[in-house]
């Protein structure tokens, strides 16, 4: 018999709450708790929650001020896991042997299989940044469908879908004059071991 899929709390900090099916009762969570299907997760201004599915290790990390609904099947691997995000940002890592993951907001939906990506949502737009693999994304307003690949960003709003390369700043290399004399001396020492050894042998023969 197949081991059941379970969404387990791996990490939590700050204000993190889970809402039941009717969203009227909010309870706190702690590491090791199992989050049943159909629950709404809420993180506060300084909150962070990390869920990990067992046994396949798909990871869902909700950043501060995020609200999302999670649904999944505990037994059927052919049924995609579904996330509806109202606001905030979620970092996701979908493993190769996991069911597909489907995430949506009012502007777009995205489907992933074996990928790492960020999905952000607010009233104006949604943003998808792919860190590894590829993700299928659809803009609701224009019904346009595209594949976003590693290193790309997709922004979706009422005007459609825009894809661009995601560039990250590279820290500058240190200037040559920042190398200390000690570092230069050490490199000189390491480059001339034979000379030093021969000098020691000569001194011992005297």
Short mmCIF file of C-alpha atoms in Angstrom, two decimals:
data_model
loop_
_atom_site.label_atom_id
_atom_site.label_comp_id
_atom_site.label_asym_id
_atom_site.label_seq_id
_atom_site.Cartn_x
_atom_site.Cartn_y
_atom_site.Cartn_z
CA UNK A 1 0.00 0.00 0.00
CA UNK A 2 1.24 3.49 -0.91
CA UNK A 3 2.44 5.62 2.00
CA UNK A 4 -0.02 8.52 2.47
CA UNK A 5 1.01 12.03 1.49
CA UNK A 6 1.22 14.36 4.48
CA UNK A 7 1.99 18.08 4.71
CA UNK A 8 4.13 18.46 7.84
CA UNK A 9 5.29 21.69 9.51
CA UNK A 10 9.08 21.75 9.34
CA UNK A 11 9.62 25.30 10.60
CA UNK A 12 7.60 28.18 11.98
CA UNK A 13 8.47 31.52 13.49
CA UNK A 14 6.63 34.68 14.39
CA UNK A 15 2.88 34.81 13.93
CA UNK A 16 1.59 31.78 12.00
CA UNK A 17 -2.02 30.59 12.06
CA UNK A 18 -4.07 27.93 10.35
CA UNK A 19 -7.76 28.47 9.58
CA UNK A 20 -10.29 25.65 9.31
CA UNK A 21 -12.65 24.97 6.41
CA UNK A 22 -14.97 27.82 7.44
CA UNK A 23 -11.98 30.16 8.23
CA UNK A 24 -13.72 31.27 11.44
CA UNK A 25 -11.37 29.56 13.90
CA UNK A 26 -7.63 30.32 13.91
CA UNK A 27 -5.12 28.13 15.72
CA UNK A 28 -1.36 28.27 16.09
CA UNK A 29 0.97 25.63 14.68
CA UNK A 30 4.22 24.05 15.79
CA UNK A 31 6.95 21.94 14.24
CA UNK A 32 5.75 18.42 13.49
CA UNK A 33 2.06 19.30 13.05
CA UNK A 34 0.27 17.76 10.07
CA UNK A 35 -1.76 20.26 8.02
CA UNK A 36 -4.88 18.53 6.62
CA UNK A 37 -6.17 19.30 3.10
CA UNK A 38 -8.42 22.32 2.70
CA UNK A 39 -6.77 24.55 5.30
CA UNK A 40 -5.85 28.24 4.99
CA UNK A 41 -2.41 29.27 6.21
CA UNK A 42 -1.71 32.83 7.40
CA UNK A 43 1.63 34.38 8.34
CA UNK A 44 1.86 37.70 10.16
CA UNK A 45 4.19 40.64 9.59
CA UNK A 46 7.19 38.74 10.98
CA UNK A 47 5.88 35.23 10.33
CA UNK A 48 7.41 32.35 8.41
CA UNK A 49 6.12 28.84 7.85
CA UNK A 50 7.71 25.90 6.04
CA UNK A 51 5.69 22.81 5.10
CA UNK A 52 7.26 19.68 3.66
CA UNK A 53 5.34 16.84 2.10
CA UNK A 54 6.12 13.27 3.04
CA UNK A 55 7.31 11.03 1.56
CA UNK A 56 8.36 13.08 -1.50
CA UNK A 57 9.80 16.21 0.21
CA UNK A 58 8.07 18.90 -1.85
CA UNK A 59 8.56 22.13 0.11
CA UNK A 60 6.25 25.14 0.61
CA UNK A 61 7.72 28.18 2.35
CA UNK A 62 5.36 31.07 3.09
CA UNK A 63 7.07 34.38 3.75
CA UNK A 64 5.79 37.20 5.98
CA UNK A 65 2.27 38.60 5.43
CA UNK A 66 1.10 35.72 3.25
CA UNK A 67 -2.29 34.07 3.11
CA UNK A 68 -2.93 30.93 1.08
CA UNK A 69 -5.23 27.91 0.85
CA UNK A 70 -3.80 24.41 0.41
CA UNK A 71 -5.51 21.31 -0.92
CA UNK A 72 -4.04 17.90 -1.79
CA UNK A 73 -4.85 14.22 -1.99
CA UNK A 74 -3.38 11.96 0.66
CA UNK A 75 -3.42 8.92 -1.63
CA UNK A 76 -3.79 9.82 -5.33
CA UNK A 77 -0.47 10.83 -6.95
CA UNK A 78 -2.27 11.78 -10.20
CA UNK A 79 -4.12 14.65 -8.49
CA UNK A 80 -2.23 17.95 -8.52
CA UNK A 81 -1.66 19.75 -5.26
CA UNK A 82 -3.41 23.12 -5.29
CA UNK A 83 -2.54 26.43 -3.70
CA UNK A 84 -4.66 29.57 -3.88
CA UNK A 85 -2.70 32.58 -2.73
CA UNK A 86 -4.51 35.79 -1.79
CA UNK A 87 -1.51 37.90 -0.88
CA UNK A 88 2.20 37.56 -0.11
CA UNK A 89 5.02 35.36 -1.39
CA UNK A 90 5.62 31.61 -1.41
CA UNK A 91 8.86 29.78 -2.26
CA UNK A 92 8.25 26.30 -3.68
CA UNK A 93 10.43 23.29 -4.43
CA UNK A 94 8.60 20.53 -6.32
CA UNK A 95 10.41 17.20 -6.50
CA UNK A 96 10.62 14.87 -9.50
CA UNK A 97 8.57 12.09 -7.91
CA UNK A 98 5.89 14.48 -6.57
CA UNK A 99 2.40 15.11 -7.90
CA UNK A 100 2.16 18.28 -10.04
CA UNK A 101 1.77 21.50 -8.06
CA UNK A 102 -0.82 24.07 -9.19
CA UNK A 103 -0.72 27.60 -7.73
CA UNK A 104 -3.10 30.43 -8.60
CA UNK A 105 -4.26 33.93 -7.74
CA UNK A 106 -6.67 36.41 -9.34
CA UNK A 107 -4.24 37.24 -12.18
CA UNK A 108 -2.71 33.91 -13.19
CA UNK A 109 -2.17 30.25 -12.51
CA UNK A 110 1.02 28.19 -12.74
CA UNK A 111 1.74 24.47 -12.90
CA UNK A 112 5.09 22.93 -11.93
CA UNK A 113 6.77 19.53 -12.02
CA UNK A 114 10.33 19.25 -10.66
CA UNK A 115 11.07 22.96 -10.26
CA UNK A 116 12.07 25.59 -7.74
CA UNK A 117 10.39 28.98 -7.97
CA UNK A 118 8.91 32.00 -6.19
CA UNK A 119 5.31 33.11 -6.59
CA UNK A 120 4.16 36.52 -5.33
CA UNK A 121 0.64 37.97 -5.43
CA UNK A 122 -0.99 41.30 -4.67
CA UNK A 123 -3.96 43.34 -5.88
CA UNK A 124 -2.13 44.68 -8.95
CA UNK A 125 -0.28 41.63 -10.31
CA UNK A 126 1.37 38.29 -9.70
CA UNK A 127 5.07 37.55 -10.21
CA UNK A 128 6.74 34.21 -10.92
CA UNK A 129 10.52 33.78 -10.72
CA UNK A 130 11.95 30.39 -11.74
CA UNK A 131 15.12 29.39 -9.90
CA UNK A 132 15.46 25.91 -11.39
CA UNK A 133 13.54 23.85 -13.95
CA UNK A 134 10.56 25.29 -15.80
CA UNK A 135 7.01 26.34 -14.91
CA UNK A 136 3.91 26.66 -17.10
CA UNK A 137 2.05 29.93 -16.46
CA UNK A 138 -1.28 31.27 -17.73
CA UNK A 139 -2.55 34.85 -17.70
CA UNK A 140 -6.28 34.97 -16.95
CA UNK A 141 -7.03 38.34 -18.59
CA UNK A 142 -5.64 37.42 -22.01
CA UNK A 143 -5.81 33.61 -21.73
CA UNK A 144 -2.17 33.45 -22.78
CA UNK A 145 -0.05 30.45 -21.85
CA UNK A 146 3.77 30.37 -21.68
CA UNK A 147 6.62 28.31 -20.25
CA UNK A 148 8.91 30.20 -17.88
CA UNK A 149 12.40 28.74 -17.60
CA UNK A 150 15.27 28.95 -15.16
CA UNK A 151 16.47 32.52 -14.68
CA UNK A 152 13.29 34.09 -16.05
CA UNK A 153 10.57 36.21 -14.44
CA UNK A 154 6.92 36.42 -15.49
CA UNK A 155 4.64 39.27 -14.42
CA UNK A 156 0.91 38.82 -14.96
CA UNK A 157 -1.82 41.47 -14.69
CA UNK A 158 -4.87 42.82 -16.54
CA UNK A 159 -2.64 43.82 -19.48
CA UNK A 160 -1.32 40.32 -20.05
CA UNK A 161 1.84 38.34 -19.38
CA UNK A 162 5.39 39.72 -19.61
CA UNK A 163 8.47 37.49 -19.41
CA UNK A 164 12.00 38.78 -18.88
CA UNK A 165 15.38 37.56 -17.70
CA UNK A 166 15.82 37.85 -13.96
CA UNK A 167 19.18 39.49 -13.27
CA UNK A 168 20.79 39.43 -9.86
CA UNK A 169 23.56 41.84 -8.76
CA UNK A 170 27.03 40.31 -8.63
CA UNK A 171 29.24 41.54 -5.78
CA UNK A 172 32.30 43.44 -7.08
CA UNK A 173 35.73 41.80 -6.94
CA UNK A 174 38.08 43.24 -4.30
CA UNK A 175 40.57 45.82 -5.57
CA UNK A 176 44.21 44.66 -5.82
CA UNK A 177 45.38 47.09 -3.14
CA UNK A 178 43.04 45.50 -0.59
CA UNK A 179 45.25 42.39 -0.41
CA UNK A 180 47.31 42.61 2.75
CA UNK A 181 51.06 42.17 2.91
CA UNK A 182 50.53 39.11 5.04
CA UNK A 183 48.51 37.44 2.30
CA UNK A 184 51.23 38.23 -0.28
CA UNK A 185 53.91 36.87 2.01
CA UNK A 186 51.92 33.69 2.61
CA UNK A 187 51.47 33.06 -1.11
CA UNK A 188 55.20 33.64 -1.68
CA UNK A 189 55.97 31.13 1.07
CA UNK A 190 53.67 28.51 -0.45
CA UNK A 191 55.20 28.96 -3.90
CA UNK A 192 58.79 28.22 -2.77
CA UNK A 193 58.76 25.16 -0.49
CA UNK A 194 61.82 23.52 -2.10
CA UNK A 195 64.03 26.55 -1.50
CA UNK A 196 63.05 26.67 2.17
CA UNK A 197 63.70 22.96 2.70
CA UNK A 198 67.14 23.12 1.05
CA UNK A 199 68.07 26.12 3.21
CA UNK A 200 67.18 24.18 6.39
CA UNK A 201 69.34 21.21 5.30
CA UNK A 202 72.34 23.46 4.67
CA UNK A 203 72.00 24.98 8.14
CA UNK A 204 71.93 21.52 9.74
CA UNK A 205 75.16 20.47 8.02
CA UNK A 206 77.11 23.39 9.47
#
